[in-house]
Short mmCIF file of C-alpha atoms in Angstrom, two decimals:
data_model
loop_
_atom_site.label_atom_id
_atom_site.label_comp_id
_atom_site.label_asym_id
_atom_site.label_seq_id
_atom_site.Cartn_x
_atom_site.Cartn_y
_atom_site.Cartn_z
CA MET S 1 -17.70 2.50 -0.16
CA PHE S 2 -14.28 2.67 1.67
CA ALA S 3 -11.86 5.66 2.05
CA ILE S 4 -8.46 4.95 0.98
CA GLU S 5 -5.55 6.28 2.84
CA PHE S 6 -1.71 5.96 2.40
CA THR S 7 1.04 5.96 5.00
CA SER S 8 3.90 8.03 4.72
CA GLU S 9 5.99 4.78 3.73
CA ALA S 10 3.56 4.11 1.06
CA GLU S 11 3.60 7.44 -0.29
CA ALA S 12 7.34 7.37 -0.47
CA ASP S 13 7.06 4.09 -2.06
CA LEU S 14 4.64 5.45 -4.76
CA ALA S 15 6.93 8.63 -5.33
CA TRP S 16 9.88 6.12 -6.32
CA PHE S 17 7.71 4.88 -9.29
CA LYS S 18 7.44 6.79 -12.74
CA LYS S 19 4.24 8.73 -13.40
CA GLN S 20 2.91 6.20 -15.66
CA GLU S 21 3.62 3.38 -13.26
CA ARG S 22 2.08 5.24 -10.38
CA ASN S 23 -1.12 5.95 -12.55
CA ILE S 24 -1.40 2.33 -13.17
CA ILE S 25 -0.95 1.42 -9.24
CA LEU S 26 -3.45 4.26 -8.25
CA ASP S 27 -5.99 2.98 -10.73
CA GLY S 28 -5.53 -0.56 -9.57
CA ILE S 29 -5.99 0.53 -5.83
CA GLU S 30 -9.12 2.49 -6.62
CA GLU S 31 -10.75 -0.18 -8.67
CA ASN S 32 -10.00 -3.00 -6.45
CA LEU S 33 -10.25 -1.52 -2.92
CA ARG S 34 -12.88 1.05 -3.05
CA PHE S 35 -15.91 -1.32 -2.58
CA GLU S 36 -15.09 -4.75 -1.34
CA PRO S 37 -11.37 -4.82 -0.19
CA GLU S 38 -11.79 -7.86 2.05
CA VAL S 39 -13.08 -10.30 -0.73
CA ILE S 40 -10.53 -12.71 -2.07
CA THR S 41 -9.92 -12.64 -5.66
CA ARG S 42 -7.48 -13.53 -8.22
CA ASN S 43 -5.65 -10.42 -7.54
CA ARG S 44 -6.37 -9.98 -3.82
CA LYS S 45 -5.24 -12.29 -1.01
CA ARG S 46 -5.15 -12.37 2.74
CA LEU S 47 -1.50 -12.83 3.99
CA ARG S 48 -0.16 -15.06 6.64
CA PRO S 49 0.30 -13.00 10.05
CA ASN S 50 2.96 -10.35 9.66
CA GLN S 51 3.85 -6.96 10.79
CA THR S 52 3.30 -5.16 7.46
CA ALA S 53 -0.24 -5.67 6.30
CA GLU S 54 -3.05 -8.27 6.45
CA TRP S 55 -3.76 -8.05 2.63
CA GLU S 56 -1.90 -8.05 -0.68
CA LEU S 57 -3.36 -6.74 -4.03
CA ARG S 58 -1.69 -7.57 -7.20
CA VAL S 59 -1.65 -4.70 -9.76
CA ASP S 60 0.19 -6.22 -12.78
CA LYS S 61 3.87 -6.45 -11.56
CA TYR S 62 3.38 -4.33 -8.65
CA ARG S 63 2.12 -5.45 -5.22
CA VAL S 64 0.15 -3.23 -2.72
CA PHE S 65 0.23 -4.15 0.87
CA TYR S 66 -2.80 -2.91 2.90
CA ASP S 67 -4.99 -3.16 6.02
CA VAL S 68 -8.73 -2.80 6.35
CA THR S 69 -10.54 -1.07 9.27
CA ASP S 70 -14.10 -2.31 8.74
CA VAL S 71 -15.65 -0.15 11.55
CA VAL S 72 -14.84 3.08 10.04
CA ARG S 73 -14.52 1.76 6.42
CA ILE S 74 -10.96 2.70 5.79
CA VAL S 75 -8.43 1.02 3.61
CA SER S 76 -4.83 1.96 4.61
CA VAL S 77 -2.07 1.20 2.16
CA GLU S 78 0.95 0.42 4.05
CA ALA S 79 3.55 -0.45 1.27
CA VAL S 80 3.93 -0.52 -2.58
CA GLY S 81 6.42 -2.57 -4.27
CA LEU S 82 7.56 -4.19 -7.45
CA LYS S 83 7.61 -7.94 -7.79
CA ILE S 84 9.84 -9.50 -10.27
CA GLY S 85 10.05 -13.31 -9.94
CA ASN S 86 10.35 -14.29 -6.38
CA GLN S 87 12.01 -10.96 -5.39
CA LEU S 88 10.22 -8.00 -3.93
CA TYR S 89 11.57 -4.47 -4.40
CA PHE S 90 10.70 -1.45 -2.29
CA ARG S 91 12.07 1.97 -3.68
CA GLY S 92 14.45 0.07 -6.04
CA LYS S 93 16.01 -2.04 -3.29
CA GLU S 94 15.46 -5.85 -2.97
CA ARG S 95 14.30 -6.95 0.19
CA GLU S 96 14.02 -10.67 1.66
CA LEU S 97 10.51 -11.41 3.09
CA GLY S 98 10.52 -10.96 6.88
CA LYS S 99 13.40 -8.47 6.93
CA ARG S 100 12.77 -5.50 8.69
CA LEU S 101 12.89 -2.22 6.65
CA GLN S 102 13.68 1.22 8.46
CA PHE S 103 12.65 4.47 7.13
CA ARG S 104 13.36 7.95 8.30
CA ASP S 105 10.27 9.82 7.22
CA ALA S 106 7.77 7.78 9.15
CA GLY S 107 5.15 10.47 10.50
CA SER S 108 1.68 10.95 9.22
CA CYS S 109 -0.56 9.28 6.55
CA SER S 110 -2.50 10.81 3.71
CA MET S 111 -6.01 10.19 2.44
CA LEU S 112 -7.04 9.37 -1.09
CA CYS S 113 -10.67 10.26 -1.18
CA CYS S 114 -13.29 9.86 -3.85
CA ASN S 115 -11.85 10.38 -7.28
CA LYS S 116 -8.80 12.19 -6.15
CA ARG S 117 -5.56 11.53 -7.83
CA ALA S 118 -2.02 11.49 -6.16
CA SER S 119 -1.35 15.24 -6.93
CA ARG S 120 -4.37 16.06 -4.59
CA ILE S 121 -3.61 13.95 -1.76
CA SER S 122 -4.19 15.93 1.59
CA SER S 123 -2.44 15.33 4.76
CA CYS S 124 -4.02 13.90 7.87
CA SER S 125 -2.81 13.51 11.35
CA ARG S 126 -3.01 9.60 11.70
CA PRO S 127 0.47 8.38 13.40
CA THR S 128 2.16 5.65 11.52
CA ALA S 129 4.83 3.19 12.66
CA ASN S 130 8.58 3.99 12.34
CA SER S 131 9.32 0.73 10.82
CA LEU S 132 8.01 -1.57 8.17
CA PHE S 133 7.89 -5.39 8.04
CA LEU S 134 7.65 -7.63 4.96
CA PRO S 135 5.39 -10.46 4.93
CA ARG S 136 6.90 -13.82 5.38
#
């Protein structure tokens, strides 16, 4: 079983969505990433090398970008976006793939542990990067 943690950027991405959309995304994350996050499926794929994340999870029309640390069994969600056609939106703004995104609130991540919902996410002291890159 893998622990699931969110960077501050991913939390801000999630906060942008409506509560119902957040619940769909969080349910998809828990269902698909809890036990075998590194298995390629119809909704999970490994990305080409990039500075955002190594993996992409498709949850309906939403995309979750994440990394896996196999040694300590942690899935780190790096970004959550909305995909419409070939366009990817983060916090309501369209971004071209490969473009650098700057966020002011980069700091620490949060952990989503066994059966906890977004309202009960507790903070941890894991540092995160000040910038986010989209996959090419």
